[in-house]
């Protein structure tokens, strides 16, 4: 083919298309029904049975609605599992709006401090441009929700229920981004005028007060104390009044989040296995722990997740939910769609190549609530709790094949006690700093 598309070349493309009966059938199907509905592989669903040899059971499916809080919902779903089973409750939810409020507040402060730390750089600097691209957003990672909970605790959902702005966050994010970009402009202008860091931080306090006001108006004011009331399955009534959010966490959730660490699988040449990594300018709570993970072979992630579930605890994980997922029936399977037969084309890339070329990265966080093992203890399929409401998938649950795990799983979080000494030593070593735009810095 020549450099430009000639009319002769175009005519050849058209003749080849028109000569194929399969193309006509495919065009009729796709134009009427869409790509995924037309490419859905009929044999996929019967091949993956919704049964698991290890199965945990969380009561009730949560719904993040039109917000990007999956990472937060997934973490709180892990925590509410502890409350439900320790107290023998029928159902229970923690307030996602409460943690959302403090994440927005802390992230605004984190953004403004990043602006101050880069105030000597040109506005066209790539790091500055990266910071200004998204001053605030809903997505996050495990260490970020862990920071919020460790600092602010948690509360029952009825203590700070959802609002219109927490359930549909686009408007709030847009206005907060506008305000924070304006604040960034003012801080950089002040730096260029010779103001000291103390003077700029005095201005920042006024800016943060405005952010707090916006959050209160949009999400409500977070409670300082809560009254916990619940009824157990056997009819017993629980009433515990005047608890601070931190006291509620310590008394009813009890998990030591400092013992949970992130394992990632990024098989790219620039990230050797058994090394610790962090990402520059990624975080929310400045006085909290930094985002950190240890890169490991995919089999180690599987073994750790299975060990924790065998011990009766669900597992937080992050994956690429935009690839080969049958949303109507809740099947996550590399064979769910036959795009190759539909379009007569293919896109062969390894997992590492998909990361390097920007085709895949972590986009969604959910919870493992079970796994099916074969007679040798190898995983066949995984039981997934999503946060898209009960109308999605198998009444809110999804089924992931082990082949899909290999290709699109990027992060799992487990307790340190399930990991080998060499894994812990690697995690605890001085982390390698990744660039802010590295694919492993993606937010679920």
Coordinates of N, CA, C and O in Angstrom, one line a residue, residues 291-394:
X291 N 1.2 4.8 48.4 CA 0.8 3.6 47.6 C 2.0 2.8 47.3 O 3.1 3.2 46.8
X292 N 1.9 1.5 47.6 CA 3.1 0.6 47.4 C 2.5 -0.8 47.1 O 1.5 -1.3 47.6
X293 N 3.3 -1.5 46.2 CA 3.0 -2.9 45.9 C 4.2 -3.6 45.6 O 5.3 -3.1 45.3
X294 N 4.1 -5.0 45.6 CA 5.2 -5.8 45.2 C 4.7 -6.6 43.9 O 3.6 -7.1 43.9
X295 N 5.6 -6.6 42.9 CA 5.3 -7.2 41.6 C 5.7 -8.7 41.7 O 6.8 -9.0 42.0
X296 N 4.7 -9.6 41.3 CA 4.9 -11.0 41.5 C 4.3 -11.8 40.3 O 3.4 -11.3 39.6
X297 N 4.8 -13.0 40.1 CA 4.1 -13.9 39.1 C 2.7 -14.1 39.4 O 2.3 -14.1 40.5
X298 N 1.9 -14.3 38.4 CA 0.4 -14.4 38.6 C 0.0 -15.5 39.5 O -0.9 -15.4 40.2
X299 N 0.8 -16.6 39.5 CA 0.5 -17.7 40.3 C 0.6 -17.4 41.8 O -0.2 -18.0 42.6
X300 N 1.4 -16.5 42.2 CA 1.6 -16.1 43.6 C 0.4 -15.3 44.0 O -0.1 -15.5 45.1
X301 N -0.2 -14.5 43.1 CA -1.4 -13.8 43.5 C -2.6 -14.7 43.7 O -3.3 -14.6 44.6
X302 N -2.6 -15.8 42.9 CA -3.7 -16.8 43.0 C -3.6 -17.5 44.3 O -4.6 -17.7 45.1
X303 N -2.4 -18.0 44.6 CA -2.1 -18.7 45.9 C -2.5 -17.9 47.1 O -3.1 -18.4 48.0
X304 N -2.1 -16.6 47.1 CA -2.4 -15.8 48.3 C -3.9 -15.5 48.4 O -4.5 -15.6 49.5
X305 N -4.6 -15.3 47.3 CA -6.1 -15.1 47.4 C -6.8 -16.3 47.8 O -7.7 -16.2 48.7
X306 N -6.4 -17.5 47.4 CA -7.0 -18.7 47.8 C -6.8 -19.0 49.2 O -7.7 -19.4 50.0
X307 N -5.5 -18.7 49.7 CA -5.2 -19.0 51.1 C -6.1 -18.1 52.0 O -6.6 -18.6 53.1
X308 N -6.3 -16.9 51.7 CA -7.1 -16.0 52.5 C -8.6 -16.4 52.5 O -9.2 -16.4 53.5
X309 N -9.1 -16.8 51.3 CA -10.5 -17.3 51.3 C -10.7 -18.6 52.0 O -11.7 -18.8 52.6
X310 N -9.7 -19.5 52.0 CA -9.8 -20.7 52.8 C -9.9 -20.4 54.3 O -10.5 -21.2 55.0
X311 N -9.3 -19.3 54.6 CA -9.4 -18.8 56.0 C -10.6 -18.0 56.4 O -10.7 -17.5 57.5
X312 N -11.6 -17.9 55.4 CA -12.8 -17.3 55.6 C -12.9 -15.8 55.4 O -13.8 -15.1 55.9
X313 N -11.9 -15.2 54.7 CA -11.9 -13.8 54.4 C -12.0 -13.5 52.9 O -11.3 -14.1 52.1
X314 N -12.9 -12.6 52.5 CA -12.9 -12.2 51.1 C -11.6 -11.4 50.7 O -10.8 -11.0 51.6
X315 N -11.5 -11.2 49.4 CA -10.2 -10.6 48.9 C -10.5 -9.4 48.0 O -11.3 -9.6 47.0
X316 N -10.0 -8.3 48.3 CA -10.1 -7.1 47.4 C -9.2 -7.3 46.2 O -8.0 -7.7 46.3
X317 N -9.7 -6.9 45.0 CA -8.8 -7.0 43.8 C -9.1 -6.0 42.8 O -10.2 -5.4 42.8
X318 N -8.2 -5.7 41.9 CA -8.3 -4.7 40.8 C -8.0 -5.4 39.5 O -7.0 -6.1 39.4
X319 N -8.8 -5.1 38.5 CA -8.7 -5.7 37.2 C -9.1 -4.8 36.1 O -9.5 -3.6 36.3
X320 N -9.0 -5.3 34.8 CA -9.5 -4.5 33.7 C -10.9 -5.0 33.3 O -11.1 -6.0 32.6
X321 N -11.9 -4.3 33.8 CA -13.3 -4.8 33.6 C -13.8 -4.5 32.2 O -14.9 -4.9 31.8
X322 N -13.1 -3.8 31.4 CA -13.5 -3.5 30.0 C -13.2 -4.5 29.0 O -13.4 -4.3 27.8
X323 N -12.6 -5.7 29.4 CA -12.2 -6.6 28.4 C -12.9 -8.0 28.6 O -12.9 -8.6 29.7
X324 N -13.6 -8.5 27.5 CA -14.2 -9.8 27.5 C -15.0 -10.1 28.7 O -14.9 -11.2 29.3
X325 N -15.9 -9.2 29.0 CA -16.9 -9.4 30.1 C -18.3 -9.4 29.6 O -18.7 -8.4 29.0
X326 N -19.0 -10.5 29.8 CA -20.4 -10.5 29.5 C -21.3 -10.0 30.6 O -21.7 -10.7 31.5
X327 N -21.5 -8.7 30.5 CA -22.2 -8.0 31.6 C -23.7 -8.5 31.8 O -24.1 -8.7 33.0
X328 N -24.4 -8.8 30.8 CA -25.8 -9.3 31.1 C -25.8 -10.6 32.0 O -26.7 -10.7 32.8
X329 N -24.9 -11.5 31.7 CA -24.9 -12.8 32.4 C -23.8 -12.9 33.4 O -23.6 -13.9 34.1
X330 N -22.9 -11.9 33.6 CA -21.9 -11.8 34.6 C -20.8 -12.8 34.4 O -20.2 -13.3 35.4
X331 N -20.4 -13.0 33.2 CA -19.3 -14.0 32.9 C -18.0 -13.2 32.4 O -18.1 -12.4 31.4
X332 N -16.9 -13.4 33.1 CA -15.6 -12.8 32.7 C -14.8 -13.9 32.2 O -14.2 -14.7 32.9
X333 N -14.7 -13.9 30.8 CA -14.1 -15.1 30.2 C -13.4 -14.6 28.9 O -14.0 -13.9 28.1
X334 N -12.2 -15.0 28.7 CA -11.5 -14.6 27.5 C -12.1 -15.1 26.2 O -11.9 -14.6 25.1
X335 N -13.0 -16.1 26.3 CA -13.7 -16.7 25.2 C -15.2 -16.2 25.1 O -16.0 -16.8 24.4
X336 N -15.5 -15.2 25.9 CA -16.9 -14.7 26.0 C -17.4 -14.2 24.6 O -18.5 -14.3 24.3
X337 N -16.5 -13.5 23.9 CA -16.8 -12.9 22.6 C -15.9 -13.4 21.5 O -14.7 -13.6 21.7
X338 N -16.5 -13.6 20.3 CA -15.7 -14.0 19.2 C -15.6 -12.9 18.2 O -16.3 -12.9 17.1
X339 N -14.8 -11.9 18.5 CA -14.7 -10.7 17.6 C -13.9 -11.1 16.4 O -14.1 -10.5 15.3
X340 N -13.0 -12.1 16.5 CA -12.2 -12.5 15.4 C -13.1 -13.0 14.2 O -12.9 -12.7 13.0
X341 N -14.1 -13.9 14.5 CA -15.0 -14.4 13.5 C -15.9 -13.3 13.0 O -16.2 -13.3 11.8
X342 N -16.3 -12.4 13.8 CA -17.3 -11.4 13.4 C -16.6 -10.4 12.5 O -17.2 -10.0 11.4
X343 N -15.4 -10.0 12.7 CA -14.7 -8.9 11.9 C -13.7 -9.5 11.0 O -13.1 -8.8 10.2
X344 N -13.3 -10.8 11.2 CA -12.3 -11.4 10.3 C -10.9 -10.8 10.6 O -10.1 -10.6 9.7
X345 N -10.7 -10.4 11.9 CA -9.4 -9.8 12.2 C -9.0 -10.3 13.6 O -9.8 -10.9 14.3
X346 N -7.8 -10.0 14.1 CA -7.3 -10.3 15.4 C -6.4 -9.3 15.9 O -5.8 -8.4 15.1
X347 N -6.1 -9.3 17.2 CA -5.2 -8.3 17.8 C -4.3 -9.0 18.8 O -4.4 -8.8 20.0
X348 N -3.4 -9.9 18.3 CA -2.6 -10.7 19.3 C -1.6 -9.8 20.0 O -0.7 -9.2 19.4
X349 N -1.7 -9.7 21.3 CA -0.7 -9.1 22.2 C -0.6 -9.9 23.5 O -1.6 -10.4 24.0
X350 N 0.6 -9.9 24.1 CA 0.7 -10.5 25.4 C 0.2 -9.5 26.5 O -0.1 -8.3 26.2
X351 N 0.1 -10.0 27.7 CA -0.4 -9.1 28.8 C 0.6 -7.9 28.9 O 0.2 -6.8 29.1
X352 N 1.9 -8.2 28.8 CA 2.9 -7.1 29.0 C 2.8 -6.1 27.8 O 2.8 -4.9 28.1
X353 N 2.5 -6.6 26.6 CA 2.4 -5.7 25.5 C 1.1 -4.8 25.6 O 1.1 -3.7 25.2
X354 N 0.0 -5.4 26.2 CA -1.2 -4.6 26.3 C -0.9 -3.5 27.3 O -1.5 -2.4 27.2
X355 N -0.1 -3.7 28.4 CA 0.2 -2.7 29.3 C 1.1 -1.6 28.6 O 0.9 -0.4 28.8
X356 N 2.1 -2.1 28.0 CA 3.1 -1.2 27.3 C 2.5 -0.3 26.3 O 2.8 0.9 26.1
X357 N 1.5 -0.8 25.6 CA 0.9 -0.1 24.4 C -0.4 0.6 24.8 O -1.2 1.0 24.0
X358 N -0.7 0.6 26.1 CA -1.9 1.4 26.6 C -3.2 0.7 26.3 O -4.3 1.4 26.3
X359 N -3.3 -0.6 26.0 CA -4.5 -1.2 25.7 C -5.2 -1.8 26.9 O -6.4 -2.0 26.9
X360 N -4.5 -2.0 28.0 CA -5.1 -2.5 29.2 C -4.5 -2.0 30.5 O -3.3 -1.7 30.5
X361 N -5.2 -1.8 31.5 CA -4.8 -1.4 32.8 C -5.9 -1.6 33.8 O -7.0 -1.9 33.4
X362 N -5.6 -1.5 35.1 CA -6.7 -1.7 36.1 C -7.7 -0.6 35.9 O -7.4 0.6 35.9
X363 N -9.0 -1.0 35.8 CA -10.1 0.0 35.7 C -11.2 -0.2 36.7 O -12.1 0.6 36.8
X364 N -11.2 -1.3 37.4 CA -12.3 -1.6 38.3 C -11.8 -2.5 39.5 O -10.9 -3.3 39.3
X365 N -12.4 -2.3 40.6 CA -12.1 -3.1 41.8 C -13.4 -3.8 42.3 O -14.4 -3.3 42.3
X366 N -13.2 -5.1 42.7 CA -14.3 -5.9 43.2 C -13.8 -6.8 44.3 O -12.6 -6.6 44.8
X367 N -14.5 -7.8 44.7 CA -14.2 -8.7 45.8 C -14.3 -10.1 45.4 O -15.4 -10.5 44.9
X368 N -13.3 -10.9 45.7 CA -13.4 -12.4 45.6 C -14.2 -12.9 46.8 O -13.8 -12.7 47.9
X369 N -15.3 -13.7 46.5 CA -16.1 -14.3 47.5 C -16.1 -15.8 47.4 O -16.9 -16.5 48.0
X370 N -15.2 -16.3 46.6 CA -15.1 -17.8 46.4 C -14.2 -18.2 45.2 O -13.9 -17.4 44.4
X371 N -13.9 -19.5 45.2 CA -13.1 -20.0 44.1 C -13.5 -21.5 44.0 O -13.8 -22.2 45.0
X372 N -13.4 -22.0 42.7 CA -13.6 -23.4 42.5 C -12.3 -24.1 42.2 O -11.6 -23.6 41.2
X373 N -11.9 -25.1 42.9 CA -10.6 -25.7 42.8 C -10.8 -27.1 42.2 O -11.8 -27.8 42.6
X374 N -9.9 -27.6 41.4 CA -9.9 -28.9 40.8 C -9.3 -29.9 41.9 O -9.0 -29.5 43.0
X375 N -9.2 -31.2 41.5 CA -8.8 -32.2 42.4 C -7.3 -32.0 42.9 O -6.9 -32.5 43.9
X376 N -6.6 -31.2 42.1 CA -5.2 -30.9 42.5 C -5.0 -29.6 43.2 O -3.9 -29.1 43.5
X377 N -6.2 -28.9 43.5 CA -6.1 -27.6 44.2 C -5.9 -26.4 43.3 O -5.6 -25.3 43.7
X378 N -5.9 -26.6 41.9 CA -5.7 -25.5 41.0 C -7.1 -24.8 40.7 O -8.1 -25.5 40.6
X379 N -7.1 -23.5 40.6 CA -8.3 -22.8 40.4 C -8.9 -23.0 39.0 O -8.1 -23.0 38.0
X380 N -10.2 -23.1 38.9 CA -10.9 -23.2 37.7 C -11.7 -22.0 37.4 O -11.7 -21.5 36.2
X381 N -12.3 -21.4 38.4 CA -13.1 -20.2 38.2 C -13.3 -19.5 39.6 O -13.1 -20.1 40.6
X382 N -13.6 -18.2 39.5 CA -13.6 -17.4 40.7 C -14.9 -16.7 40.9 O -15.5 -16.2 39.9
X383 N -15.4 -16.6 42.1 CA -16.7 -16.0 42.4 C -16.4 -14.5 42.8 O -15.7 -14.2 43.7
X384 N -17.1 -13.6 42.2 CA -16.8 -12.2 42.3 C -18.1 -11.4 42.8 O -19.2 -11.6 42.2
X385 N -17.9 -10.6 43.8 CA -18.9 -9.7 44.3 C -18.7 -8.3 43.6 O -17.6 -7.7 43.9
X386 N -19.6 -7.8 42.9 CA -19.5 -6.5 42.2 C -20.3 -5.5 43.0 O -21.0 -5.8 44.0
X387 N -20.2 -4.3 42.6 CA -21.0 -3.2 43.3 C -21.8 -2.4 42.3 O -21.9 -1.2 42.3
X388 N -22.4 -3.1 41.3 CA -23.3 -2.5 40.3 C -24.8 -2.8 40.5 O -25.6 -2.7 39.6
X389 N -25.1 -3.2 41.7 CA -26.5 -3.5 42.0 C -26.9 -4.9 41.7 O -26.2 -5.7 41.0
X390 N -28.1 -5.4 42.1 CA -28.5 -6.7 42.0 C -29.0 -7.1 40.6 O -29.2 -8.3 40.3
X391 N -29.2 -6.1 39.7 CA -29.7 -6.4 38.3 C -28.5 -6.8 37.4 O -28.8 -7.1 36.2
X392 N -27.3 -6.6 37.9 CA -26.1 -6.9 37.0 C -25.6 -8.3 37.3 O -25.6 -8.8 38.4
X393 N -25.2 -9.0 36.3 CA -24.6 -10.4 36.4 C -25.6 -11.4 37.0 O -26.8 -11.4 36.8
X394 N -25.1 -12.3 37.9 CA -25.9 -13.3 38.6 C -26.4 -12.6 39.8 O -25.9 -12.8 40.9

